Amino acid sequence: MRRLLLLQVLLLAAFVPPAAAQQLLDWSADEVRAVGRHGPWPPPPVRDPSNRVSGTPAGIALGEHLFNDPRLSGNGQMSCAICHQAGRDWSDGRAKGFGTVDLHRRTPSLWNVGYAHWFGWDGAGDSLWAQTIRPIEDPQEMGSSVARIAGLLRDDKDLACGYRRAFGGAAGNDDELLLVDAAKALAAFQETLVTPRTRFDAFRDALVAGDRAASARYPLSEQRGLKLFVGTGNCDTCHFGPRFTNGEFGDVGIAFFVRPGEVDSGRLGGLARLPGSPFNLLGRYNDDASGANTARTRHVQRLHTNFGEFRVPSLRQVGRSTAYMHDGSIATLEEVVRHYAEVNPDRLHSDGTPLVRPLGLSPQERTDLVAFLRSLDADPPRRAPPPPLCP
Ligand code: HEC
Ligand code: HEC
């Protein structure tokens, strides 16, 4: 009798297909909606109305050449691509940036940057092209000048030709306008840096479509981590939407001391610089005559709670990074999750109910959260070198 039972059990086991190892957790309607809000991916291509060469092939081509051209810098050796390297997810593989001197912030990846609405860790830029002017002029980064950029666009045969094709006329005598146009072409190029679909995207689409078989291909650990992310972890209040950022600012308890006695005030400092910039969207270089894109800049308010806030980073490709947070102070994703699990509430200086609180999290939950975050990574296709501007 016992033998027979054993045989039955063995037979049963033999008939369970290996795919049964894959399972689908129970997903409530609310959870499915929350997951669905992290798509679609890829989003529609960027068209920035403040930039008349946004989305144009000739603008993008000029921008890619400028991006790789060290002559843009004061010493002729520093291109954008030195710090934002294609092979390093458009960052530099370092914890903190390095220009003519050590910088105190990490070089952010440029993936999906065209979809943002504030730029830089402190949001001092309100358009991608305005943000692009900053490193060109910054003596600690490229240390260049308006005259140098304008001269290149006028006098270099290829760049002058690329300029004509992109902007429909020869580079003129207004140096500042030429600097802005160079930045707009650079922005048009950066807008094309969109990450591929990920394992998470396949799961999201299958879950929303009610395709259980396809959903169950997403490993259980990732599913559990995602549940935490949109559930008790509260992560998606800030890491919201298809890019996993609401594009705004937050304080998650990262130290803001640059060195003893010197602080990085983050968003507060960014807001101090924004109104004075001749390149903000309220200025004369905004190509959208309707002014429809100026509302954010006009209505921005400077509050004391902005002190020590930094822009919420996108989490796409996050597992491929070599350092985390605005100052590169956390080295691994595991440590980022530990930070959220054990964050010291006294370090957060938000008013009202803090959005971040120590989550505790069991070792299994920490592993799950990291597994989910890693499912937002995908290998980008190899890039071919750009064809000549004007063959
Ligand atoms: C010396 C290294 C270095 C060089 C050269 C450099 N960058 Fe950066 N880049 C940085 C750092 C560091 C930051 C973060 C700055 C901040 O937030 O204060 C940054 C930020 C940015 C951002 C903001 C990204 C975001 O997510 O908001 C953009 C866009 C950008 N750089 C584009 C460029 C372009 C275009 C060039 C060439 C014209 C360039 N960078 C040259 C180091 C560099
Ligand atoms: C209050 C808004 C907020 C909440 C809630 C929040 N984050 Fe963040 N997150 C941020 C901000 C802001 C940063 C950057 C902080 C800095 O650089 O000082 C960040 C950074 C990160 C980073 C590092 C990304 C990078 O490129 O440096 C990861 C990973 C991350 N968060 C994951 C999570 C997870 C997981 C949760 C939930 C447990 C979570 N976040 C909850 C706002 C938030």
GROMACS .gro file of C-alpha atoms and ligand atoms in nm:
model
  477
    1MET     CA    1   0.000   0.000   0.000
    2ARG     CA    2   0.272   0.244   0.101
    3ARG     CA    3   0.465   0.144  -0.209
    4LEU     CA    4   0.166   0.227  -0.425
    5LEU     CA    5   0.132   0.569  -0.265
    6LEU     CA    6   0.498   0.640  -0.320
    7LEU     CA    7   0.463   0.537  -0.682
    8GLN     CA    8   0.167   0.772  -0.723
    9VAL     CA    9   0.360   1.057  -0.569
   10LEU     CA   10   0.656   0.990  -0.796
   11LEU     CA   11   0.433   0.970  -1.102
   12LEU     CA   12   0.262   1.296  -1.010
   13ALA     CA   13   0.598   1.467  -0.964
   14ALA     CA   14   0.709   1.347  -1.305
   15PHE     CA   15   0.409   1.509  -1.469
   16VAL     CA   16   0.459   1.852  -1.318
   17PRO     CA   17   0.622   2.053  -1.600
   18PRO     CA   18   0.937   2.245  -1.505
   19ALA     CA   19   0.764   2.575  -1.584
   20ALA     CA   20   0.553   2.524  -1.272
   21ALA     CA   21   0.851   2.664  -1.082
   22GLN     CA   22   0.729   2.996  -1.223
   23GLN     CA   23   0.430   3.139  -1.045
   24LEU     CA   24   0.222   3.445  -1.037
   25LEU     CA   25   0.153   3.606  -0.702
   26ASP     CA   26  -0.193   3.744  -0.634
   27TRP     CA   27  -0.212   4.096  -0.771
   28SER     CA   28  -0.501   4.313  -0.654
   29ALA     CA   29  -0.670   4.555  -0.895
   30ASP     CA   30  -0.505   4.847  -0.711
   31GLU     CA   31  -0.164   4.688  -0.746
   32VAL     CA   32  -0.214   4.620  -1.115
   33ARG     CA   33  -0.306   4.987  -1.164
   34ALA     CA   34  -0.001   5.101  -0.968
   35VAL     CA   35   0.226   4.877  -1.175
   36GLY     CA   36   0.060   4.996  -1.499
   37ARG     CA   37   0.148   5.356  -1.417
   38HIS     CA   38   0.517   5.269  -1.468
   39GLY     CA   39   0.457   5.244  -1.843
   40PRO     CA   40   0.428   5.258  -2.135
   41TRP     CA   41   0.786   5.199  -2.242
   42PRO     CA   42   0.937   5.332  -2.456
   43PRO     CA   43   0.744   5.659  -2.431
   44PRO     CA   44   0.674   5.872  -2.740
   45PRO     CA   45   0.988   6.054  -2.865
   46VAL     CA   46   1.068   6.388  -2.699
   47ARG     CA   47   0.962   6.705  -2.875
   48ASP     CA   48   1.070   7.008  -2.672
   49PRO     CA   49   0.878   7.314  -2.793
   50SER     CA   50   1.139   7.548  -2.641
   51ASN     CA   51   1.399   7.402  -2.880
   52ARG     CA   52   1.337   7.441  -3.251
   53VAL     CA   53   1.581   7.165  -3.348
   54SER     CA   54   1.438   6.913  -3.100
   55GLY     CA   55   1.357   6.591  -3.286
   56THR     CA   56   1.510   6.707  -3.616
   57PRO     CA   57   1.764   6.472  -3.779
   58ALA     CA   58   2.001   6.759  -3.869
   59GLY     CA   59   1.988   6.902  -3.515
   60ILE     CA   60   2.051   6.559  -3.363
   61ALA     CA   61   2.345   6.495  -3.601
   62LEU     CA   62   2.509   6.829  -3.516
   63GLY     CA   63   2.449   6.763  -3.147
   64GLU     CA   64   2.618   6.424  -3.157
   65HIS     CA   65   2.928   6.574  -3.320
   66LEU     CA   66   2.944   6.857  -3.068
   67PHE     CA   67   2.899   6.607  -2.783
   68ASN     CA   68   3.215   6.425  -2.884
   69ASP     CA   69   3.420   6.733  -2.974
   70PRO     CA   70   3.690   6.831  -2.719
   71ARG     CA   71   3.741   7.165  -2.893
   72LEU     CA   72   3.432   7.288  -2.710
   73SER     CA   73   3.639   7.312  -2.391
   74GLY     CA   74   3.883   7.579  -2.278
   75ASN     CA   75   4.186   7.349  -2.290
   76GLY     CA   76   4.071   7.168  -2.605
   77GLN     CA   77   4.071   6.832  -2.426
   78MET     CA   78   3.741   6.793  -2.246
   79SER     CA   79   3.433   6.685  -2.441
   80CYS     CA   80   3.094   6.605  -2.294
   81ALA     CA   81   3.173   6.242  -2.379
   82ILE     CA   82   3.469   6.234  -2.139
   83CYS     CA   83   3.230   6.256  -1.844
   84HIS     CA   84   2.918   6.113  -2.010
   85GLN     CA   85   3.054   5.798  -2.178
   86ALA     CA   86   2.834   5.586  -2.405
   87GLY     CA   87   2.999   5.268  -2.273
   88ARG     CA   88   2.932   5.369  -1.912
   89ASP     CA   89   2.562   5.444  -1.945
   90TRP     CA   90   2.644   5.810  -2.020
   91SER     CA   91   2.818   5.863  -1.689
   92ASP     CA   92   3.184   5.825  -1.591
   93GLY     CA   93   3.200   5.522  -1.363
   94ARG     CA   94   3.316   5.739  -1.071
   95ALA     CA   95   3.149   5.821  -0.741
   96LYS     CA   96   3.202   6.194  -0.794
   97GLY     CA   97   3.259   6.387  -1.114
   98PHE     CA   98   3.606   6.497  -1.216
   99GLY     CA   99   3.678   6.798  -1.436
  100THR     CA  100   3.965   7.042  -1.399
  101VAL     CA  101   3.917   6.972  -1.026
  102ASP     CA  102   3.727   6.713  -0.820
  103LEU     CA  103   3.356   6.788  -0.825
  104HIS     CA  104   3.135   6.723  -0.525
  105ARG     CA  105   2.844   6.569  -0.714
  106ARG     CA  106   2.815   6.247  -0.911
  107THR     CA  107   2.792   6.270  -1.289
  108PRO     CA  108   2.436   6.164  -1.367
  109SER     CA  109   2.360   5.924  -1.649
  110LEU     CA  110   2.199   6.092  -1.949
  111TRP     CA  111   1.962   5.802  -2.021
  112ASN     CA  112   1.606   5.927  -2.080
  113VAL     CA  113   1.711   6.278  -1.977
  114GLY     CA  114   1.488   6.440  -2.240
  115TYR     CA  115   1.178   6.342  -2.043
  116ALA     CA  116   1.276   6.542  -1.735
  117HIS     CA  117   1.146   6.890  -1.659
  118TRP     CA  118   1.407   7.007  -1.409
  119PHE     CA  119   1.773   6.939  -1.476
  120GLY     CA  120   2.079   6.886  -1.261
  121TRP     CA  121   2.071   6.740  -0.910
  122ASP     CA  122   1.947   7.076  -0.784
  123GLY     CA  123   1.711   7.159  -1.073
  124ALA     CA  124   1.892   7.482  -1.158
  125GLY     CA  125   1.805   7.424  -1.526
  126ASP     CA  126   1.447   7.436  -1.656
  127SER     CA  127   1.530   7.299  -2.003
  128LEU     CA  128   1.776   7.044  -2.133
  129TRP     CA  129   1.951   7.304  -2.349
  130ALA     CA  130   1.985   7.551  -2.061
  131GLN     CA  131   2.134   7.275  -1.848
  132THR     CA  132   2.373   7.194  -2.132
  133ILE     CA  133   2.521   7.546  -2.127
  134ARG     CA  134   2.628   7.505  -1.765
  135PRO     CA  135   2.918   7.256  -1.808
  136ILE     CA  136   3.044   7.442  -2.116
  137GLU     CA  137   3.094   7.764  -1.922
  138ASP     CA  138   3.176   7.615  -1.581
  139PRO     CA  139   3.550   7.665  -1.517
  140GLN     CA  140   3.552   7.341  -1.312
  141GLU     CA  141   3.414   7.140  -1.604
  142MET     CA  142   3.483   7.250  -1.962
  143GLY     CA  143   3.597   7.607  -1.884
  144SER     CA  144   3.497   7.732  -2.227
  145SER     CA  145   3.359   8.065  -2.343
  146VAL     CA  146   3.081   8.202  -2.558
  147ALA     CA  147   3.335   8.332  -2.811
  148ARG     CA  148   3.505   7.994  -2.844
  149ILE     CA  149   3.181   7.806  -2.918
  150ALA     CA  150   3.059   8.075  -3.159
  151GLY     CA  151   3.395   8.076  -3.338
  152LEU     CA  152   3.383   7.698  -3.386
  153LEU     CA  153   3.036   7.709  -3.539
  154ARG     CA  154   3.137   7.991  -3.772
  155ASP     CA  155   3.487   7.882  -3.871
  156ASP     CA  156   3.507   7.503  -3.865
  157LYS     CA  157   3.403   7.382  -4.209
  158ASP     CA  158   3.210   7.074  -4.091
  159LEU     CA  159   3.043   7.235  -3.792
  160ALA     CA  160   2.946   7.542  -3.996
  161CYS     CA  161   2.787   7.313  -4.253
  162GLY     CA  162   2.612   7.111  -3.980
  163TYR     CA  163   2.486   7.436  -3.832
  164ARG     CA  164   2.342   7.552  -4.167
  165ARG     CA  165   2.162   7.223  -4.213
  166ALA     CA  166   2.022   7.220  -3.861
  167PHE     CA  167   1.921   7.586  -3.830
  168GLY     CA  168   1.852   7.672  -4.195
  169GLY     CA  169   2.099   7.960  -4.222
  170ALA     CA  170   2.467   8.042  -4.172
  171ALA     CA  171   2.602   8.102  -3.820
  172GLY     CA  172   2.573   8.478  -3.762
  173ASN     CA  173   2.748   8.731  -3.540
  174ASP     CA  174   2.542   8.698  -3.223
  175ASP     CA  175   2.781   8.489  -3.012
  176GLU     CA  176   2.537   8.423  -2.731
  177LEU     CA  177   2.273   8.303  -2.975
  178LEU     CA  178   2.528   8.062  -3.124
  179LEU     CA  179   2.608   7.924  -2.778
  180VAL     CA  180   2.237   7.865  -2.720
  181ASP     CA  181   2.198   7.702  -3.062
  182ALA     CA  182   2.493   7.470  -2.993
  183ALA     CA  183   2.324   7.375  -2.665
  184LYS     CA  184   1.994   7.315  -2.845
  185ALA     CA  185   2.161   7.080  -3.094
  186LEU     CA  186   2.333   6.904  -2.802
  187ALA     CA  187   1.995   6.873  -2.632
  188ALA     CA  188   1.835   6.729  -2.947
  189PHE     CA  189   2.102   6.459  -2.947
  190GLN     CA  190   2.064   6.383  -2.575
  191GLU     CA  191   1.687   6.345  -2.621
  192THR     CA  192   1.752   6.038  -2.836
  193LEU     CA  193   1.921   5.849  -2.550
  194VAL     CA  194   1.630   5.624  -2.456
  195THR     CA  195   1.678   5.294  -2.273
  196PRO     CA  196   1.550   4.965  -2.419
  197ARG     CA  197   1.263   4.764  -2.278
  198THR     CA  198   1.334   4.556  -1.969
  199ARG     CA  199   1.209   4.238  -1.800
  200PHE     CA  200   0.991   4.462  -1.589
  201ASP     CA  201   0.829   4.618  -1.898
  202ALA     CA  202   0.739   4.274  -2.034
  203PHE     CA  203   0.586   4.183  -1.697
  204ARG     CA  204   0.392   4.509  -1.665
  205ASP     CA  205   0.238   4.478  -2.008
  206ALA     CA  206   0.146   4.112  -1.950
  207LEU     CA  207  -0.001   4.184  -1.605
  208VAL     CA  208  -0.210   4.476  -1.729
  209ALA     CA  209  -0.328   4.269  -2.027
  210GLY     CA  210  -0.428   3.984  -1.792
  211ASP     CA  211  -0.187   3.741  -1.959
  212ARG     CA  212  -0.110   3.510  -1.666
  213ALA     CA  213   0.126   3.279  -1.852
  214ALA     CA  214   0.349   3.563  -1.970
  215SER     CA  215   0.329   3.740  -1.630
  216ALA     CA  216   0.449   3.426  -1.455
  217ARG     CA  217   0.778   3.443  -1.643
  218TYR     CA  218   0.881   3.731  -1.416
  219PRO     CA  219   1.064   3.564  -1.125
  220LEU     CA  220   0.894   3.550  -0.786
  221SER     CA  221   1.162   3.748  -0.607
  222GLU     CA  222   1.116   4.036  -0.855
  223GLN     CA  223   0.739   4.016  -0.813
  224ARG     CA  224   0.771   4.036  -0.434
  225GLY     CA  225   1.014   4.328  -0.462
  226LEU     CA  226   0.779   4.514  -0.696
  227LYS     CA  227   0.492   4.461  -0.452
  228LEU     CA  228   0.702   4.622  -0.180
  229PHE     CA  229   0.799   4.905  -0.414
  230VAL     CA  230   0.441   5.004  -0.496
  231GLY     CA  231   0.305   4.898  -0.156
  232THR     CA  232   0.439   4.931   0.196
  233GLY     CA  233   0.776   5.061   0.075
  234ASN     CA  234   0.604   5.375  -0.054
  235CYS     CA  235   0.882   5.407  -0.310
  236ASP     CA  236   0.658   5.507  -0.598
  237THR     CA  237   0.535   5.828  -0.437
  238CYS     CA  238   0.865   5.974  -0.558
  239HIS     CA  239   0.993   5.712  -0.804
  240PHE     CA  240   0.672   5.745  -1.005
  241GLY     CA  241   0.578   5.692  -1.370
  242PRO     CA  242   0.751   5.526  -1.665
  243ARG     CA  243   1.097   5.662  -1.570
  244PHE     CA  244   1.050   5.586  -1.201
  245THR     CA  245   1.079   5.950  -1.102
  246ASN     CA  246   0.821   6.224  -1.059
  247GLY     CA  247   1.090   6.465  -1.181
  248GLU     CA  248   1.073   6.661  -0.854
  249PHE     CA  249   1.292   6.679  -0.544
  250GLY     CA  250   1.316   6.496  -0.218
  251ASP     CA  251   1.521   6.441   0.092
  252VAL     CA  252   1.597   6.081   0.175
  253GLY     CA  253   1.852   6.151   0.445
  254ILE     CA  254   2.175   6.167   0.247
  255ALA     CA  255   2.437   6.387   0.415
  256PHE     CA  256   2.462   6.729   0.253
  257PHE     CA  257   2.804   6.819   0.388
  258VAL     CA  258   3.058   6.851   0.109
  259ARG     CA  259   3.338   6.885   0.361
  260PRO     CA  260   3.332   7.006   0.723
  261GLY     CA  261   3.176   7.351   0.725
  262GLU     CA  262   3.058   7.342   0.363
  263VAL     CA  263   2.714   7.225   0.258
  264ASP     CA  264   2.544   7.143  -0.070
  265SER     CA  265   2.204   7.305  -0.022
  266GLY     CA  266   2.060   7.114  -0.320
  267ARG     CA  267   1.726   7.236  -0.450
  268LEU     CA  268   1.742   7.556  -0.243
  269GLY     CA  269   2.059   7.659  -0.426
  270GLY     CA  270   1.918   7.552  -0.763
  271LEU     CA  271   1.615   7.773  -0.708
  272ALA     CA  272   1.841   8.065  -0.625
  273ARG     CA  273   2.017   8.035  -0.962
  274LEU     CA  274   1.718   7.967  -1.186
  275PRO     CA  275   1.551   8.312  -1.197
  276GLY     CA  276   1.876   8.497  -1.270
  277SER     CA  277   1.976   8.283  -1.566
  278PRO     CA  278   1.941   8.453  -1.907
  279PHE     CA  279   1.880   8.103  -2.044
  280ASN     CA  280   1.571   8.011  -1.844
  281LEU     CA  281   1.239   7.959  -2.021
  282LEU     CA  282   1.124   8.311  -1.934
  283GLY     CA  283   1.411   8.455  -2.137
  284ARG     CA  284   1.441   8.539  -2.503
  285TYR     CA  285   1.580   8.203  -2.615
  286ASN     CA  286   1.263   8.001  -2.553
  287ASP     CA  287   1.149   7.904  -2.905
  288ASP     CA  288   0.788   7.846  -2.797
  289ALA     CA  289   0.624   8.181  -2.865
  290SER     CA  290   0.301   8.067  -2.696
  291GLY     CA  291   0.474   8.069  -2.356
  292ALA     CA  292   0.279   7.754  -2.269
  293ASN     CA  293   0.592   7.590  -2.132
  294THR     CA  294   0.680   7.865  -1.884
  295ALA     CA  295   0.426   7.785  -1.610
  296ARG     CA  296   0.661   7.575  -1.396
  297THR     CA  297   0.936   7.835  -1.404
  298ARG     CA  298   0.696   8.119  -1.329
  299HIS     CA  299   0.526   7.948  -1.037
  300VAL     CA  300   0.824   7.796  -0.865
  301GLN     CA  301   0.854   7.880  -0.496
  302ARG     CA  302   1.157   7.876  -0.275
  303LEU     CA  303   1.083   7.713   0.060
  304HIS     CA  304   1.314   7.640   0.350
  305THR     CA  305   1.227   7.270   0.313
  306ASN     CA  306   1.405   7.278  -0.024
  307PHE     CA  307   1.732   7.280   0.169
  308GLY     CA  308   1.909   6.947   0.118
  309GLU     CA  309   1.658   6.822  -0.138
  310PHE     CA  310   1.792   6.660  -0.456
  311ARG     CA  311   1.620   6.552  -0.771
  312VAL     CA  312   1.456   6.211  -0.754
  313PRO     CA  313   1.671   5.997  -0.987
  314SER     CA  314   1.518   5.775  -1.252
  315LEU     CA  315   1.563   5.407  -1.166
  316ARG     CA  316   1.590   5.272  -1.521
  317GLN     CA  317   1.939   5.114  -1.562
  318VAL     CA  318   1.997   5.174  -1.189
  319GLY     CA  319   2.167   4.838  -1.134
  320ARG     CA  320   2.429   4.925  -1.395
  321SER     CA  321   2.551   5.228  -1.202
  322THR     CA  322   2.872   5.218  -1.001
  323ALA     CA  323   2.769   5.469  -0.735
  324TYR     CA  324   2.446   5.609  -0.601
  325MET     CA  325   2.296   5.936  -0.476
  326HIS     CA  326   2.389   6.293  -0.572
  327ASP     CA  327   2.726   6.266  -0.403
  328GLY     CA  328   2.803   5.904  -0.494
  329SER     CA  329   2.814   5.825  -0.123
  330ILE     CA  330   2.649   5.482  -0.153
  331ALA     CA  331   2.838   5.218  -0.350
  332THR     CA  332   2.588   4.937  -0.416
  333LEU     CA  333   2.215   4.879  -0.461
  334GLU     CA  334   2.218   4.650  -0.158
  335GLU     CA  335   2.345   4.941   0.051
  336VAL     CA  336   2.084   5.177  -0.097
  337VAL     CA  337   1.812   4.936   0.016
  338ARG     CA  338   1.976   4.910   0.357
  339HIS     CA  339   1.974   5.288   0.374
  340TYR     CA  340   1.596   5.294   0.320
  341ALA     CA  341   1.546   5.008   0.565
  342GLU     CA  342   1.744   5.176   0.841
  343VAL     CA  343   1.718   5.549   0.762
  344ASN     CA  344   1.745   5.777   1.064
  345PRO     CA  345   1.420   5.980   1.079
  346ASP     CA  346   1.600   6.267   1.257
  347ARG     CA  347   1.809   6.321   0.947
  348LEU     CA  348   1.502   6.402   0.737
  349HIS     CA  349   1.399   6.762   0.762
  350SER     CA  350   1.070   6.760   0.577
  351ASP     CA  351   0.764   6.928   0.726
  352GLY     CA  352   0.458   6.719   0.802
  353THR     CA  353   0.439   6.346   0.743
  354PRO     CA  354   0.773   6.222   0.616
  355LEU     CA  355   0.749   6.017   0.296
  356VAL     CA  356   1.055   5.821   0.396
  357ARG     CA  357   1.065   5.627   0.721
  358PRO     CA  358   1.278   5.333   0.835
  359LEU     CA  359   1.116   5.031   0.671
  360GLY     CA  360   1.285   4.757   0.867
  361LEU     CA  361   1.266   4.488   0.596
  362SER     CA  362   1.372   4.127   0.650
  363PRO     CA  363   1.681   3.998   0.468
  364GLN     CA  364   1.448   3.827   0.217
  365GLU     CA  365   1.261   4.154   0.152
  366ARG     CA  366   1.588   4.338   0.095
  367THR     CA  367   1.696   4.076  -0.155
  368ASP     CA  368   1.358   4.098  -0.328
  369LEU     CA  369   1.370   4.477  -0.356
  370VAL     CA  370   1.719   4.462  -0.509
  371ALA     CA  371   1.605   4.186  -0.749
  372PHE     CA  372   1.316   4.405  -0.862
  373LEU     CA  373   1.543   4.709  -0.909
  374ARG     CA  374   1.778   4.499  -1.121
  375SER     CA  375   1.488   4.402  -1.347
  376LEU     CA  376   1.484   4.767  -1.460
  377ASP     CA  377   1.820   4.712  -1.633
  378ALA     CA  378   1.868   4.622  -1.998
  379ASP     CA  379   2.176   4.601  -2.220
  380PRO     CA  380   2.164   4.889  -2.465
  381PRO     CA  381   2.252   4.813  -2.828
  382ARG     CA  382   2.606   4.901  -2.936
  383ARG     CA  383   2.638   5.243  -3.095
  384ALA     CA  384   2.806   5.297  -3.428
  385PRO     CA  385   3.025   5.609  -3.460
  386PRO     CA  386   2.824   5.896  -3.613
  387PRO     CA  387   2.852   5.943  -3.992
  388PRO     CA  388   3.033   6.259  -4.110
  389LEU     CA  389   2.823   6.576  -4.076
  390CYS     CA  390   2.856   6.697  -4.435
  391PRO     CA  391   3.021   6.430  -4.649
  392HEC     C1  392   3.380   6.729  -1.602
  392HEC     C2  393   3.277   6.632  -1.623
  392HEC     C3  394   3.157   6.677  -1.705
  392HEC     C4  395   3.158   6.728  -1.833
  392HEC     C5  396   3.277   6.759  -1.922
  392HEC     C6  397   3.019   6.744  -1.869
  392HEC     N1  398   2.939   6.704  -1.766
  392HEC    FE1  399   2.737   6.697  -1.770
  392HEC     N2  400   2.736   6.665  -1.571
  392HEC     C7  401   2.848   6.646  -1.491
  392HEC     C8  402   2.808   6.652  -1.351
  392HEC     C9  403   2.901   6.634  -1.231
  392HEC    C10  404   2.671   6.679  -1.350
  392HEC    C11  405   2.582   6.702  -1.227
  392HEC    C12  406   2.576   6.853  -1.211
  392HEC    C13  407   2.484   6.903  -1.105
  392HEC     O1  408   2.379   6.846  -1.082
  392HEC     O2  409   2.520   7.001  -1.043
  392HEC    C14  410   2.628   6.684  -1.490
  392HEC    C15  411   2.496   6.703  -1.529
  392HEC    C16  412   2.455   6.705  -1.661
  392HEC    C17  413   2.318   6.709  -1.705
  392HEC    C18  414   2.196   6.704  -1.617
  392HEC    C19  415   2.140   6.566  -1.623
  392HEC    C20  416   2.013   6.550  -1.548
  392HEC     O3  417   1.974   6.435  -1.526
  392HEC     O4  418   1.951   6.650  -1.509
  392HEC    C21  419   2.320   6.715  -1.841
  392HEC    C22  420   2.201   6.719  -1.933
  392HEC    C23  421   2.457   6.717  -1.881
  392HEC     N3  422   2.538   6.707  -1.769
  392HEC    C24  423   2.499   6.724  -2.012
  392HEC    C25  424   2.631   6.755  -2.047
  392HEC    C26  425   2.673   6.801  -2.178
  392HEC    C27  426   2.582   6.817  -2.298
  392HEC    C28  427   2.806   6.824  -2.171
  392HEC    C29  428   2.896   6.883  -2.277
  392HEC    C30  429   2.857   7.014  -2.326
  392HEC    C31  430   2.848   6.789  -2.037
  392HEC     N4  431   2.739   6.749  -1.964
  392HEC    C32  432   2.978   6.793  -1.991
  392HEC    C33  433   2.975   6.624  -1.538
  392HEC    C34  434   3.018   6.666  -1.663
  393HEC     C1  435   1.062   6.120  -0.068
  393HEC     C2  436   1.080   6.069  -0.201
  393HEC     C3  437   1.144   5.931  -0.214
  393HEC     C4  438   1.097   5.810  -0.170
  393HEC     C5  439   0.971   5.782  -0.092
  393HEC     C6  440   1.195   5.711  -0.211
  393HEC     N1  441   1.297   5.772  -0.280
  393HEC    FE1  442   1.457   5.680  -0.363
  393HEC     N2  443   1.541   5.859  -0.398
  393HEC     C7  444   1.481   5.982  -0.376
  393HEC     C8  445   1.578   6.088  -0.393
  393HEC     C9  446   1.552   6.238  -0.378
  393HEC    C10  447   1.699   6.025  -0.425
  393HEC    C11  448   1.835   6.095  -0.446
  393HEC    C12  449   1.886   6.145  -0.313
  393HEC    C13  450   2.020   6.212  -0.320
  393HEC     O1  451   2.087   6.203  -0.421
  393HEC     O2  452   2.059   6.274  -0.220
  393HEC    C14  453   1.671   5.882  -0.429
  393HEC    C15  454   1.764   5.784  -0.465
  393HEC    C16  455   1.733   5.650  -0.481
  393HEC    C17  456   1.820   5.552  -0.541
  393HEC    C18  457   1.958   5.580  -0.597
  393HEC    C19  458   1.947   5.613  -0.744
  393HEC    C20  459   2.070   5.677  -0.800
  393HEC     O3  460   2.085   5.675  -0.921
  393HEC     O4  461   2.149   5.734  -0.723
  393HEC    C21  462   1.754   5.433  -0.540
  393HEC    C22  463   1.803   5.299  -0.593
  393HEC    C23  464   1.626   5.456  -0.476
  393HEC     N3  465   1.617   5.589  -0.443
  393HEC    C24  466   1.530   5.358  -0.452
  393HEC    C25  467   1.422   5.380  -0.369
  393HEC    C26  468   1.343   5.275  -0.311
  393HEC    C27  469   1.365   5.126  -0.331
  393HEC    C28  470   1.246   5.336  -0.233
  393HEC    C29  471   1.143   5.272  -0.144
  393HEC    C30  472   1.200   5.191  -0.039
  393HEC    C31  473   1.266   5.479  -0.246
  393HEC     N4  474   1.374   5.501  -0.327
  393HEC    C32  475   1.187   5.575  -0.185
  393HEC    C33  476   1.350   6.003  -0.340
  393HEC    C34  477   1.269   5.906  -0.283
   0.00000   0.00000   0.00000
